[in-house]
PDB file of C-alpha atoms in Angstrom:
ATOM      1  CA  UNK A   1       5.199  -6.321   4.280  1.00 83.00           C
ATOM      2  CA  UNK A   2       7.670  -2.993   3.872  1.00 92.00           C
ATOM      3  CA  UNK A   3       8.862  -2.859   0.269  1.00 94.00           C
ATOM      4  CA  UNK A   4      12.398  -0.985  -0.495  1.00 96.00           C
ATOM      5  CA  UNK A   5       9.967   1.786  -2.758  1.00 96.00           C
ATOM      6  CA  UNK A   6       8.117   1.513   1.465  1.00 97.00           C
ATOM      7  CA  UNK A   7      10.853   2.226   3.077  1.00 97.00           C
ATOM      8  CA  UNK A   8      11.999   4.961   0.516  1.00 97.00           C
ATOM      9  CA  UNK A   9       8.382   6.709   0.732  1.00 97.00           C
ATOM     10  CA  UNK A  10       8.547   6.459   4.352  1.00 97.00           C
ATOM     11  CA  UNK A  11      12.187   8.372   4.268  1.00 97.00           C
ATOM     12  CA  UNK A  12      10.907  11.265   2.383  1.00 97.00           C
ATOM     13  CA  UNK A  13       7.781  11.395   5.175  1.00 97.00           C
ATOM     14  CA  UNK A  14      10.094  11.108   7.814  1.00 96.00           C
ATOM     15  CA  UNK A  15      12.359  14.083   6.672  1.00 96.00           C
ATOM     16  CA  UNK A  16       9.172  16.349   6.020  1.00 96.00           C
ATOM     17  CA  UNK A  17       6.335  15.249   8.564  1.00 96.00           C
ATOM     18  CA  UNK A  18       8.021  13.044  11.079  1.00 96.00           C
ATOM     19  CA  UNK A  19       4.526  12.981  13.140  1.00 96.00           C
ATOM     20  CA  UNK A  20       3.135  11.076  10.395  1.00 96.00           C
ATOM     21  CA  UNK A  21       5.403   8.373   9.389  1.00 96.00           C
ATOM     22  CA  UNK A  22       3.720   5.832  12.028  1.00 97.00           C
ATOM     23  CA  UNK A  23       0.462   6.583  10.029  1.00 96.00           C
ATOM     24  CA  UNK A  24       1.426   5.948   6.965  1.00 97.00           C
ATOM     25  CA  UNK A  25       3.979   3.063   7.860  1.00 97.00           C
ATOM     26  CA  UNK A  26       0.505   1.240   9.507  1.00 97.00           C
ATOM     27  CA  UNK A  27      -1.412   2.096   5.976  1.00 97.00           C
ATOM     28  CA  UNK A  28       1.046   0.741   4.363  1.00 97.00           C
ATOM     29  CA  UNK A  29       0.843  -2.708   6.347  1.00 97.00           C
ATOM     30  CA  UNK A  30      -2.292  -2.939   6.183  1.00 97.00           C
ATOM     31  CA  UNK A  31      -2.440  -2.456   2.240  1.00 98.00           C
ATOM     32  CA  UNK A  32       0.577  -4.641   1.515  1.00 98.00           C
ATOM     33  CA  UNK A  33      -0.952  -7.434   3.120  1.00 97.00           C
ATOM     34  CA  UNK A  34      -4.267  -6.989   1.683  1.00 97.00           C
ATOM     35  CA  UNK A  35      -2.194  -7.153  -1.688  1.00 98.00           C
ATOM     36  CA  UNK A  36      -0.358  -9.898  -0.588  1.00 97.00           C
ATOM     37  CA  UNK A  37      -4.493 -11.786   0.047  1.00 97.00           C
ATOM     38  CA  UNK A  38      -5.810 -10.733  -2.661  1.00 97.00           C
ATOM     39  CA  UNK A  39      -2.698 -11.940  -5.185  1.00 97.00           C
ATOM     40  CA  UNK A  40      -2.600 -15.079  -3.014  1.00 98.00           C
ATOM     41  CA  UNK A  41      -6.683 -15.705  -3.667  1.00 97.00           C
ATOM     42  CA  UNK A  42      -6.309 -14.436  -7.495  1.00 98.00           C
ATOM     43  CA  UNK A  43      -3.612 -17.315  -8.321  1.00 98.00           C
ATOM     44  CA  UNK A  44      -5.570 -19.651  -6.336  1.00 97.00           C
ATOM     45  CA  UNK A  45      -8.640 -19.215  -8.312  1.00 96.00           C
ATOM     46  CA  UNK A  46      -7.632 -17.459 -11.711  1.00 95.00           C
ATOM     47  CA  UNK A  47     -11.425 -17.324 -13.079  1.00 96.00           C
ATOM     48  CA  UNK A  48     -12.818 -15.179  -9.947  1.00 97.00           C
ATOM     49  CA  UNK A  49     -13.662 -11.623 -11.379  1.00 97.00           C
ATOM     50  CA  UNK A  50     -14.660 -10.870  -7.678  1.00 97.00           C
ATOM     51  CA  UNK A  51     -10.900 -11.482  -6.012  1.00 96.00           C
ATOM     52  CA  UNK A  52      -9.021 -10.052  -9.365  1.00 97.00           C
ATOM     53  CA  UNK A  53     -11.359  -6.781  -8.747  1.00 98.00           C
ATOM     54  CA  UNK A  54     -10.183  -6.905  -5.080  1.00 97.00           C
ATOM     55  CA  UNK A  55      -6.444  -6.990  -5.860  1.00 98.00           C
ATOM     56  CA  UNK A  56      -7.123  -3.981  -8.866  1.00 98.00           C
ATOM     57  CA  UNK A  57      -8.462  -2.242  -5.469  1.00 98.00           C
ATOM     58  CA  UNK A  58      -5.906  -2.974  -2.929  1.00 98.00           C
ATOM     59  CA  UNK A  59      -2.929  -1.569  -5.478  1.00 98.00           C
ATOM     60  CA  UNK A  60      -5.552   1.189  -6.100  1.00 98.00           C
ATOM     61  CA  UNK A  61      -5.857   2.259  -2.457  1.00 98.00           C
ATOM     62  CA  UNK A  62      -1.821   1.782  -2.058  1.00 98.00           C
ATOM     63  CA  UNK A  63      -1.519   3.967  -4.896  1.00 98.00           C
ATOM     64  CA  UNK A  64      -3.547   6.851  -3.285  1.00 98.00           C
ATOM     65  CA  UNK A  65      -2.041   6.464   0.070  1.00 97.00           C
ATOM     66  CA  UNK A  66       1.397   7.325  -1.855  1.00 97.00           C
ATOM     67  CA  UNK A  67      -0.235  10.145  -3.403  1.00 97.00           C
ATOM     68  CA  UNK A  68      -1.578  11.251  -0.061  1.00 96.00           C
ATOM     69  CA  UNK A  69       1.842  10.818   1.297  1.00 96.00           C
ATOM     70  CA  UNK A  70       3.601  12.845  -1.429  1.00 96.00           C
ATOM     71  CA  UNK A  71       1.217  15.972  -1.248  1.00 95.00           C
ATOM     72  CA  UNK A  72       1.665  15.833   2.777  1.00 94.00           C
ATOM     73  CA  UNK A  73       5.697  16.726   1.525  1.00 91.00           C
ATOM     74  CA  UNK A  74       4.900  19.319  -0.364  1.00 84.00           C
TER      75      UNK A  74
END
């Protein structure tokens, strides 16, 4: 569940806090297939408020863990 803009994120971490790439490489697992449930259980039932609100909040909380990961580089 490692997208190329992943891997790319997890390049820059590497080159500036090596000790944390295995953090943020789990996070972004776990996130990415939350994403992946909550897309999959959105187009499965279009009409649920409940599981669109959970996919706004899964690409919410992969947002911030690329914002966490970017001020960790600087």
């Amino acid at each position: 569940f490692i997208d190329s803009d992943d891997q790319q994120l997890l390049s820059v971490v590497s080159e500036y806090v090596p000790s944390q790439r295995t953090t943020y490489e789990k996070n972004l697992q776990r996130v990415n297939s939350s994403i992946f449930d909550a897309r999959k259980s959105v187009e499965q039932n279009p009409d649920d408020a409940d599981a669109r609100e959970y996919l706004i909040q899964a690409y919410q909380q992969k947002a911030m863990l690329y914002d966490m990961a970017m001020r960790s580089v600087n």
